[in-house]
Short mmCIF file of C-alpha atoms in Angstrom, two decimals:
data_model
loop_
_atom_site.label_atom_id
_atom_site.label_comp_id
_atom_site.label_asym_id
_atom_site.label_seq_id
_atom_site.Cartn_x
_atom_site.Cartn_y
_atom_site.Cartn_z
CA UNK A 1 -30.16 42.17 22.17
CA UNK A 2 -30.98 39.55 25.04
CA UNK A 3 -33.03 36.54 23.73
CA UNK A 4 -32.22 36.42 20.26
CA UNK A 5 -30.47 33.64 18.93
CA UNK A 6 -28.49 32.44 16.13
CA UNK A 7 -30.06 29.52 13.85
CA UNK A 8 -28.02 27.26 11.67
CA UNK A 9 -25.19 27.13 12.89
CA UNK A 10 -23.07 24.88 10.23
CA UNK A 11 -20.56 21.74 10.98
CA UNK A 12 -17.06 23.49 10.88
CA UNK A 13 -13.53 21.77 10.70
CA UNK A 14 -11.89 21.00 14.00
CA UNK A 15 -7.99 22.73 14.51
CA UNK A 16 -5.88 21.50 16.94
CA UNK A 17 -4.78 24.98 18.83
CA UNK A 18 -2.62 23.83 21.02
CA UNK A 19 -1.10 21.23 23.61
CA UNK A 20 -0.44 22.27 27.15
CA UNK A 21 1.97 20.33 29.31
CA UNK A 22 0.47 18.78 32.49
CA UNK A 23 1.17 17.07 35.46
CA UNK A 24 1.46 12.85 35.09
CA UNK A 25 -1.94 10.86 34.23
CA UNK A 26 -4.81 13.55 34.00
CA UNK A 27 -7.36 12.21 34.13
CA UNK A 28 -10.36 14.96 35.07
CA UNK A 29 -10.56 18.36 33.90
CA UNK A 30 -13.15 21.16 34.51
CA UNK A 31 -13.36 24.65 33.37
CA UNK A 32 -14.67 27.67 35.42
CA UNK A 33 -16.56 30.21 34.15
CA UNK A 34 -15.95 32.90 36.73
CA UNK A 35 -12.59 33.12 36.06
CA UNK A 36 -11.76 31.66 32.92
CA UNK A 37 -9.41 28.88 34.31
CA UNK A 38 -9.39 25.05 33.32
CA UNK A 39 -8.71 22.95 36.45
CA UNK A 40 -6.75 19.52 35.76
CA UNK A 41 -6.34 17.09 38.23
CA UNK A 42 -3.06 15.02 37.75
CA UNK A 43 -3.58 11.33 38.96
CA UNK A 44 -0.07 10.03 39.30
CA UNK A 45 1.79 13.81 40.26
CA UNK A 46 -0.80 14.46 43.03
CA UNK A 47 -1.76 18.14 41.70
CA UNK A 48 -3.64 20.05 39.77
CA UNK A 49 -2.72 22.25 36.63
CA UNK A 50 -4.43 25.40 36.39
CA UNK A 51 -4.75 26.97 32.51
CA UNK A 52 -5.74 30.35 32.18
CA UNK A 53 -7.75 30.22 29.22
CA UNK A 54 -6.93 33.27 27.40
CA UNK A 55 -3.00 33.12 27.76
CA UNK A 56 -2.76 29.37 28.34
CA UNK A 57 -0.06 30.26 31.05
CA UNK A 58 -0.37 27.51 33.42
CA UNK A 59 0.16 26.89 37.23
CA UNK A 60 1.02 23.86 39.81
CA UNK A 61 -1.52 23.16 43.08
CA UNK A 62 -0.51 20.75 45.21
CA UNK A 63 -3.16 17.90 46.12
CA UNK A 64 -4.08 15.09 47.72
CA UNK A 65 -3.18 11.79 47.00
CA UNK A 66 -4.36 10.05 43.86
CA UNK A 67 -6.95 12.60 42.61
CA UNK A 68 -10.16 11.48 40.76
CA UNK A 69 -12.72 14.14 40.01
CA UNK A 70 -12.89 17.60 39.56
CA UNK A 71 -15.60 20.11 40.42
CA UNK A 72 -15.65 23.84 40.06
CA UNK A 73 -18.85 26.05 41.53
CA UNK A 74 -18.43 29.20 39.43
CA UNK A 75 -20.81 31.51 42.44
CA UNK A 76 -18.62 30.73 44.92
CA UNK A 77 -14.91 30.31 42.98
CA UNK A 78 -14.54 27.47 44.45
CA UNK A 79 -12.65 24.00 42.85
CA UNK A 80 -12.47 20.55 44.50
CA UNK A 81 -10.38 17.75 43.59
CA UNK A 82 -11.07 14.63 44.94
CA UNK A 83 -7.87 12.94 46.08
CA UNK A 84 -9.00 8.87 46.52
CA UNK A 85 -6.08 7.55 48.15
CA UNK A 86 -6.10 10.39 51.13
CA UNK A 87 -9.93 10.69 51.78
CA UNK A 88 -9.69 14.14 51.17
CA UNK A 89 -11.55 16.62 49.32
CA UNK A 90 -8.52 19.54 48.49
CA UNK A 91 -10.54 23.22 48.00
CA UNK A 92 -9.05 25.36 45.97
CA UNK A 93 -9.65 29.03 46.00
CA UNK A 94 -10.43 30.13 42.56
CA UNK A 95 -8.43 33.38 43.60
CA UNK A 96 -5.83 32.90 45.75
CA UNK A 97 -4.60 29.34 44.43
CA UNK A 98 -5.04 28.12 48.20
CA UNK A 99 -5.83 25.36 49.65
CA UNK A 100 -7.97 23.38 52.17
CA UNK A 101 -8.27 20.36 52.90
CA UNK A 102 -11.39 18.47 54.09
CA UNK A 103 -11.85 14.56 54.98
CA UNK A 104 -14.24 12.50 53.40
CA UNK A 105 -14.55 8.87 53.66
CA UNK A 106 -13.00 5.79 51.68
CA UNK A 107 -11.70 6.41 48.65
CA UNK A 108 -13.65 9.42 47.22
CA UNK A 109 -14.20 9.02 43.42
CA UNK A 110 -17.00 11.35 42.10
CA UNK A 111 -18.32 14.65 43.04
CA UNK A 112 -21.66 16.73 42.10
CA UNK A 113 -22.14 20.71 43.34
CA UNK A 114 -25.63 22.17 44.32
CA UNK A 115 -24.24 25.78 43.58
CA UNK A 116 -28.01 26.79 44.22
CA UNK A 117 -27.28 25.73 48.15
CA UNK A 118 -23.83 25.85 48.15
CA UNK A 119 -23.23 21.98 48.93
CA UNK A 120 -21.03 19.55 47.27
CA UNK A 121 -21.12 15.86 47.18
CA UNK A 122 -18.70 13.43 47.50
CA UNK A 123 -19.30 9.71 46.59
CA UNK A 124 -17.00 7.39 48.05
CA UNK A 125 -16.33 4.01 46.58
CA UNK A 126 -15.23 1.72 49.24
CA UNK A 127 -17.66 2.66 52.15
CA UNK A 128 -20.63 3.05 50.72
CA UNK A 129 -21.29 6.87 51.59
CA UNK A 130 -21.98 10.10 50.70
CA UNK A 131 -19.91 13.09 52.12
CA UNK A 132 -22.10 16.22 52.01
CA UNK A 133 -19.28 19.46 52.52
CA UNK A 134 -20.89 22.69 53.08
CA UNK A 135 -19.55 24.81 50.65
CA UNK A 136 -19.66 27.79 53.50
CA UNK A 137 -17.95 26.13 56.15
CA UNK A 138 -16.55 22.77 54.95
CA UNK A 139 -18.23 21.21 57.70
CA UNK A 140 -19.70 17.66 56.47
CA UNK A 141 -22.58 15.35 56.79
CA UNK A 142 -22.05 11.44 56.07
CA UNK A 143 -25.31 9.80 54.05
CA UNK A 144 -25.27 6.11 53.88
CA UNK A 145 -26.32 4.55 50.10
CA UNK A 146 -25.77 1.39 48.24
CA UNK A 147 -22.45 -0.73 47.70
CA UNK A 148 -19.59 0.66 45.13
CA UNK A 149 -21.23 4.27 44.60
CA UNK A 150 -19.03 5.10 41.37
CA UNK A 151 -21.01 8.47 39.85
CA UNK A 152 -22.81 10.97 41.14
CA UNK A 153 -25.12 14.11 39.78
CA UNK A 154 -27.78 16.17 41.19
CA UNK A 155 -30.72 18.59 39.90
CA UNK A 156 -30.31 21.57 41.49
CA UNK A 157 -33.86 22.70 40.84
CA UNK A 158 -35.16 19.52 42.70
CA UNK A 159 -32.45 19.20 45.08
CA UNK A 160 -32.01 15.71 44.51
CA UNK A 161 -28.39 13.60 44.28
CA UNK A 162 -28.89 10.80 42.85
CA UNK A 163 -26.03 8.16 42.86
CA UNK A 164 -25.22 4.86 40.97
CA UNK A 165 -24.38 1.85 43.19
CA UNK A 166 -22.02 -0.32 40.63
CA UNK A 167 -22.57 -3.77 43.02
CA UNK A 168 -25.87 -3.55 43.33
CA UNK A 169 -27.81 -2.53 40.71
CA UNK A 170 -29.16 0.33 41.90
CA UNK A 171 -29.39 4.47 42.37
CA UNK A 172 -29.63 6.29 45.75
CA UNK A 173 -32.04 9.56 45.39
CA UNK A 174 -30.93 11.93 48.29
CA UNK A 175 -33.13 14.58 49.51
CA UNK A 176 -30.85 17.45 49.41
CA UNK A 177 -33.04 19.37 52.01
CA UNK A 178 -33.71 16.71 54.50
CA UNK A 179 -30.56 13.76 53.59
CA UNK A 180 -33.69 11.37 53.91
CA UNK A 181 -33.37 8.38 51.03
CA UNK A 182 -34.99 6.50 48.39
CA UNK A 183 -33.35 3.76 46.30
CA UNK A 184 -34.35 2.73 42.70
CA UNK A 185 -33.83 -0.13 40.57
CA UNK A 186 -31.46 0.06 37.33
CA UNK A 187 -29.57 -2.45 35.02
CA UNK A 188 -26.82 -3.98 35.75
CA UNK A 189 -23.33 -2.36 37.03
CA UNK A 190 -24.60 1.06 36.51
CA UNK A 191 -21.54 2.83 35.58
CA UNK A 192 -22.32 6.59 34.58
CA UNK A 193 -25.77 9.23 35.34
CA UNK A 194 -26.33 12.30 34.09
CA UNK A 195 -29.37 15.32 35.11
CA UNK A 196 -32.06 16.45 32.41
CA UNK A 197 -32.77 19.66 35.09
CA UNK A 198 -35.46 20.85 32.70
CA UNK A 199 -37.17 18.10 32.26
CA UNK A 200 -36.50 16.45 35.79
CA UNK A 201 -35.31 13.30 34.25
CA UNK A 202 -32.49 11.21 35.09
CA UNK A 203 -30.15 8.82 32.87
CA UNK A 204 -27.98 6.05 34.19
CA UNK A 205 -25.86 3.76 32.10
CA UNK A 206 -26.10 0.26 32.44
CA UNK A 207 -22.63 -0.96 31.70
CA UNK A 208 -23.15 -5.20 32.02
CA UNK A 209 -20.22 -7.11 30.24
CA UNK A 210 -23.02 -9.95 30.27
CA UNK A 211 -26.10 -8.37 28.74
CA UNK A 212 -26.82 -5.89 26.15
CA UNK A 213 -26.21 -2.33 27.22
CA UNK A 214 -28.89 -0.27 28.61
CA UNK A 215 -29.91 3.42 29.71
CA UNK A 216 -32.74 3.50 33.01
CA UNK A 217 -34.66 6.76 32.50
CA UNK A 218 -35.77 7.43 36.24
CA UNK A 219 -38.64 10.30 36.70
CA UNK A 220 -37.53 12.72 39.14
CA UNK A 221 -40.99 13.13 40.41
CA UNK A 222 -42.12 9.34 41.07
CA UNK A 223 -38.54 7.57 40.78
CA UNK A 224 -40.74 5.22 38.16
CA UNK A 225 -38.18 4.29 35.40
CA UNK A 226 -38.30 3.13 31.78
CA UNK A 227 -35.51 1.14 29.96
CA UNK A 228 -33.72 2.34 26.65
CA UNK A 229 -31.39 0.40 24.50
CA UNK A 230 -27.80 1.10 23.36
CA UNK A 231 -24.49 -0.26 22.36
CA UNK A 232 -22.25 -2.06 23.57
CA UNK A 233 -20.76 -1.43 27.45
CA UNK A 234 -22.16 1.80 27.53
CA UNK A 235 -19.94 3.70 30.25
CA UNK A 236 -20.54 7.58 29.94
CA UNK A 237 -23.18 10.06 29.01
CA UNK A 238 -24.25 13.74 28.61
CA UNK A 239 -27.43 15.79 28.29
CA UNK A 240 -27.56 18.53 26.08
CA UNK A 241 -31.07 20.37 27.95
CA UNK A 242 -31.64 22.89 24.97
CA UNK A 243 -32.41 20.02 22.70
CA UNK A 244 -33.36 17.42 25.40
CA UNK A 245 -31.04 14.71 23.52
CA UNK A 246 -28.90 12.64 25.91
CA UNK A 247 -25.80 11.23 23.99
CA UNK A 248 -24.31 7.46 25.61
CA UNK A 249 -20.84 6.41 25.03
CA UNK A 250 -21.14 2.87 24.05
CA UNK A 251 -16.92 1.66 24.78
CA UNK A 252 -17.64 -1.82 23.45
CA UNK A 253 -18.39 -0.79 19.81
CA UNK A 254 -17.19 2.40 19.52
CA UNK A 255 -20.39 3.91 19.00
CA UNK A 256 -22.76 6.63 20.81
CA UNK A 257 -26.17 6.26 21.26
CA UNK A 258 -28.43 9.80 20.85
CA UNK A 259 -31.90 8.94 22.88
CA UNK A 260 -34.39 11.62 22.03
CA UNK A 261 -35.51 12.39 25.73
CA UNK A 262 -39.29 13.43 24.46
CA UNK A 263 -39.85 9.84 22.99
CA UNK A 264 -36.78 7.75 24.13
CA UNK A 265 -36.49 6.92 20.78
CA UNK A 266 -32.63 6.11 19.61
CA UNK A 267 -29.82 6.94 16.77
CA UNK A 268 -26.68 4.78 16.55
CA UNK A 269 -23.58 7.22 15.46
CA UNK A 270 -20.57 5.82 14.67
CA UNK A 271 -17.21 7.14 16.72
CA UNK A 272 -13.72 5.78 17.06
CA UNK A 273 -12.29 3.08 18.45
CA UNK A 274 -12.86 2.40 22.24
CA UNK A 275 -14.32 5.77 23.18
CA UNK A 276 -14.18 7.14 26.67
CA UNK A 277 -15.68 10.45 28.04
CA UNK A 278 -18.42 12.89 26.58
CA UNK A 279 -18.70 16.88 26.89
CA UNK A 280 -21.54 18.52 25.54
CA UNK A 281 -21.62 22.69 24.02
CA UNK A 282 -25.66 23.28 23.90
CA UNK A 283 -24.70 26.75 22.68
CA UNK A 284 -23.80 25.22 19.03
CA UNK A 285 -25.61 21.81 19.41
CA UNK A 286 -22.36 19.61 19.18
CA UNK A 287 -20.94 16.73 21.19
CA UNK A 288 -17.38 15.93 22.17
CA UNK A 289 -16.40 12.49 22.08
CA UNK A 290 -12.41 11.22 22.99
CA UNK A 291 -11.48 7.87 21.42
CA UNK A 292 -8.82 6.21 23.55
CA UNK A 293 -6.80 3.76 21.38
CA UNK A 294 -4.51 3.95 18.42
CA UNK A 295 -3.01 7.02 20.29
CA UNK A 296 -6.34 8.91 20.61
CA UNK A 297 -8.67 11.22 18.60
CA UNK A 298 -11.38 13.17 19.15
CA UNK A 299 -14.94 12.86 17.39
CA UNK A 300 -17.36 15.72 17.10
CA UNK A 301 -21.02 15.05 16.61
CA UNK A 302 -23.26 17.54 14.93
CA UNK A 303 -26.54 17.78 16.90
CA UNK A 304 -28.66 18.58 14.28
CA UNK A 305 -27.66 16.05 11.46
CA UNK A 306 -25.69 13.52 13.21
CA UNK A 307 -22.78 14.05 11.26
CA UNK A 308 -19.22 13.22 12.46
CA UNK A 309 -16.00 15.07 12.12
CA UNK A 310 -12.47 13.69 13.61
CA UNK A 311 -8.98 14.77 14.67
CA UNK A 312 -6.35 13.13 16.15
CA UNK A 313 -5.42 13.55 19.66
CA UNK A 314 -1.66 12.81 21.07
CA UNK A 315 -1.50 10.98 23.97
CA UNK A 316 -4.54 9.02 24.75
CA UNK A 317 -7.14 11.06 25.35
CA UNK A 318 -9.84 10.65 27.72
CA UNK A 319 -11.49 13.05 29.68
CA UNK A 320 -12.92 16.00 27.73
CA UNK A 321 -15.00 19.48 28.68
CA UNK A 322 -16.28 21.95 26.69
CA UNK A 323 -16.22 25.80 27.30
CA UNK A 324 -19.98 27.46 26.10
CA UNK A 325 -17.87 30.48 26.38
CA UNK A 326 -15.64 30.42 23.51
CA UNK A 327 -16.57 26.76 22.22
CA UNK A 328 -13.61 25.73 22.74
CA UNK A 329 -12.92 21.92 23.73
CA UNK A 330 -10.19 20.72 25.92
CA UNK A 331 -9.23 17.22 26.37
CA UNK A 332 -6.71 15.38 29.12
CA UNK A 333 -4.10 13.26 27.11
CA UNK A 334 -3.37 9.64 29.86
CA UNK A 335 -0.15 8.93 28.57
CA UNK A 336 0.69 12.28 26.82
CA UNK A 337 0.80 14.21 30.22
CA UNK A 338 -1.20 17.18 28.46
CA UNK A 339 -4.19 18.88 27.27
CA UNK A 340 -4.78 19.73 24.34
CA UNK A 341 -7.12 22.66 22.83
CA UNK A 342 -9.51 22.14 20.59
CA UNK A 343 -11.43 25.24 18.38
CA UNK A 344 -13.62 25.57 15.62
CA UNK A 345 -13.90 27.35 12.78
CA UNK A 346 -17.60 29.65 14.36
CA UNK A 347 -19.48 32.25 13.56
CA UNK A 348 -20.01 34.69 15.86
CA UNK A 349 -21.33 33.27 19.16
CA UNK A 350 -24.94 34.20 19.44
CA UNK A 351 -26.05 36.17 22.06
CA UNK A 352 -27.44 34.71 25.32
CA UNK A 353 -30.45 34.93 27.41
CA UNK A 354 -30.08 37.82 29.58
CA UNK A 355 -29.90 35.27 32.37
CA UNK A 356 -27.44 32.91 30.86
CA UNK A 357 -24.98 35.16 32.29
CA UNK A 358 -25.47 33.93 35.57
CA UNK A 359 -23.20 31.30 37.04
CA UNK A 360 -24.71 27.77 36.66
CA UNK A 361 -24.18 24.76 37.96
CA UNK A 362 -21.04 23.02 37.15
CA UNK A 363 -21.94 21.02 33.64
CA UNK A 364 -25.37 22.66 33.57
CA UNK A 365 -25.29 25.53 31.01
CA UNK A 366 -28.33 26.95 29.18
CA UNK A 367 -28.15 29.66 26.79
CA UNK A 368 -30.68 30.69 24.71
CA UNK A 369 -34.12 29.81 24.29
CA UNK A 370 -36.25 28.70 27.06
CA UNK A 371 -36.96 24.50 27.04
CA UNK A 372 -39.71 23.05 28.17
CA UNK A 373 -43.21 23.22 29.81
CA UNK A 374 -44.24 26.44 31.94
CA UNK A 375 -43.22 24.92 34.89
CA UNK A 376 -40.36 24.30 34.24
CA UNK A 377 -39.72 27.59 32.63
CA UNK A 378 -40.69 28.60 35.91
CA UNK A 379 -38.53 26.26 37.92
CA UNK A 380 -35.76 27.84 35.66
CA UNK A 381 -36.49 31.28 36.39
CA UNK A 382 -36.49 30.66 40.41
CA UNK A 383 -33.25 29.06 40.48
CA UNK A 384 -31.81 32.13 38.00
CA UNK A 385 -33.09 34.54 40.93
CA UNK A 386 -31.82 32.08 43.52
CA UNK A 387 -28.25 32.28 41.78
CA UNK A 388 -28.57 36.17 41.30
CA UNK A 389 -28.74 36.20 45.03
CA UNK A 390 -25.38 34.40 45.86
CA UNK A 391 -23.78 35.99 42.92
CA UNK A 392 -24.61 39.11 44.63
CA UNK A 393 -23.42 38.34 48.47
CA UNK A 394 -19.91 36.55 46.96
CA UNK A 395 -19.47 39.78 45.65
CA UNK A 396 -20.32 41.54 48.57
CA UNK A 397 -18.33 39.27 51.47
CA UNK A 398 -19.14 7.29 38.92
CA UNK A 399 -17.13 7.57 37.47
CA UNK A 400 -15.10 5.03 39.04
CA UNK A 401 -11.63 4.79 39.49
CA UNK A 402 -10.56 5.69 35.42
CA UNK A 403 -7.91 3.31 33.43
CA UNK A 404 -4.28 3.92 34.20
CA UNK A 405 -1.39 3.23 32.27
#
């Protein structure tokens, strides 16, 4: 039945299921829920391998040049790659495999999707702007924020984009409605930010090579901020909203902090050597981490104990998404040209939330129980009606540049 949930859900050995050829360097990977496809965007092949999850039979896209990011919004079955050395966004049709091509401007790195208001967000690194593509039309909107914009996310029940300017030390909010601006002081080169949507709280990792490595916690609702400590060069982060713990890859001492977003209180968990990217499954309460040297491995984190399992990874491994769907975990291999697949040993998935079925934002999934205070239980429930009503007419009609090799 809707709402009920499944409670202790036990750590479980990791199996290597299988590796999947790719295209040269991937380096960003996303998977999309409406049709059950993993997007990969190939950095030095200029395309994008498409795995259909369930067969693993895979297919070539042509891109841009040079692509970055990645970005699927499941409501609209929509994908977009963002090519840096073309100033393009390429769209891919989640159906047809076709493409479109839209210009942004200089070097686009990162990209965030509203799929509440159909808009997507492009942050590009060497002009200091924001392209804003209308999902509905492709017609853009050029914002103006601070120097080096590397990463970008969003709340979709606020509306707000909030970007991390790496030269300046700070993070653009963008009113999503309006495109009016606020800017708020962080730490030093902030690197990495990640959305808390249910708690309207916003993460951005500090990563200074000078001082000890910091998190700014920014309040969505008065951009006041509070500082958090953590490792060493911390460079990427997650949320996991169910459990409103925010995990920080610390690549400088191959370690991840775990701030507890009720108290901002911290736990130090041992990883593997030089870790990169982090992927989140709130479903089961564990945390994907890749480690990038000595040929690469993979470290999962147990939610509830902090416990640590390993495997080893071929081929460098360094981006990393999990699918909530099948908790499975897939991982691009740098120098392996690959991805590999990555299931455990579960017990049945537990059933969701009647409105967990719902398309969600791209990295924004919440099964289960509801989190929170009332209004934001509410909040919650108005965007799951908003999303009802563009599932229903579709039916009808940063980071910065990553390492090469």
């Amino acid at each position: 039945a809707c709402g009920v949930a499944l409670t202790g859900v036990p750590a479980t050995a990791q199996t290597l299921l299988a590796t999947i050829p790719t295209g040269l360097n991937p380096v960003a990977l996303a998977t999309n829920p409406t049709n059950r496809k993993l997007y990969v965007a190939n950095q030095y092949s200029n395309n994008v391998t498409v795995i259909d999850e369930a067969s693993l039979a895979t297919a070539t896209i042509p891109v841009g040049s040079y692509p970055t990011d990645i970005a699927v919004n499941p409501v609209s079955n929509k994908i977009y790659v963002a090519n840096q050395n073309s100033n393009t966004v390429t769209v891919i049709d989640g159906v047809t495999n076709s493409t479109t091509i839209v210009a942004t401007g200089h070097s686009p790195t990162a990209l965030a999707i509203n799929s509440v208001t159909n808009q997507i967000y492009v942050a590009n690194y060497f002009d200091n702007t924001v392209t804003a593509i209308n999902g509905s039309n492709n017609s853009t909107v050029t914002i103006a924020v601070g120097s080096y914009p590397a990463a970008i996310a969003l709340n979709p029940s606020s509306n707000k984009i909030y970007v991390a300017n790496l030269a300046i030390n700070t993070v653009t909010v963008i009113d999503g409605l309006t495109g009016n601006t606020a800017t708020v002081a962080v730490g030093r080169f902030p690197k990495a930010v990640a959305v808390n949507a249910l708690t309207n709280k916003i993460y951005v990792a500090n990563a200074s090579y000078f001082t000890a490595g910091t998190v700014t916690v920014i309040d969505g609702e008065s951009n006041s901020t509070t500082v958090v400590p953590a490792g060493q060069y911390p460079s990427a982060l997650a949320v996991n909203p169910e459990t409103n713990q925010i995990y920080v890859v610390n690549a400088g001492d191959g370690t991840v902090t775990a701030i507890d977003g009720a108290t901002n209180s911290t736990q130090t968990i041992a990883v593997g050597s030089s870790p990169g990217l982090v992927a989140v499954d709130p479903d089961i309460d564990k945390i994907y981490v890749t480690n990038d040297l000595a040929n690469g491995s993979l470290t999962t984190i147990d939610g509830a104990t902090g416990s640590t399992t390993t495997i080893g990874i071929v081929g460098n491994p360094y981006a990393v998404t999990a699918d909530p769907a099948d908790h499975r975990v897939y991982t691009a291999n740098l120098t392996g040209n690959s991805v590999s697949v990555i299931g455990d040993a579960l017990p049945p998935r537990r059933p969701r939330d009647c409105n967990s079925f719902l398309p969600r934002p791209a990295g924004w999934w919440t099964h289960g129980k509801p989190t929170g205070n009332l209004a934001v239980r509410r909040s919650v429930a108005a965007l799951s009606a908003t999303l009802l009503s563009l599932t229903i007419l579709a039916a009808a009609s940063p980071r910065p540049p990553p390492p090469t090799r």
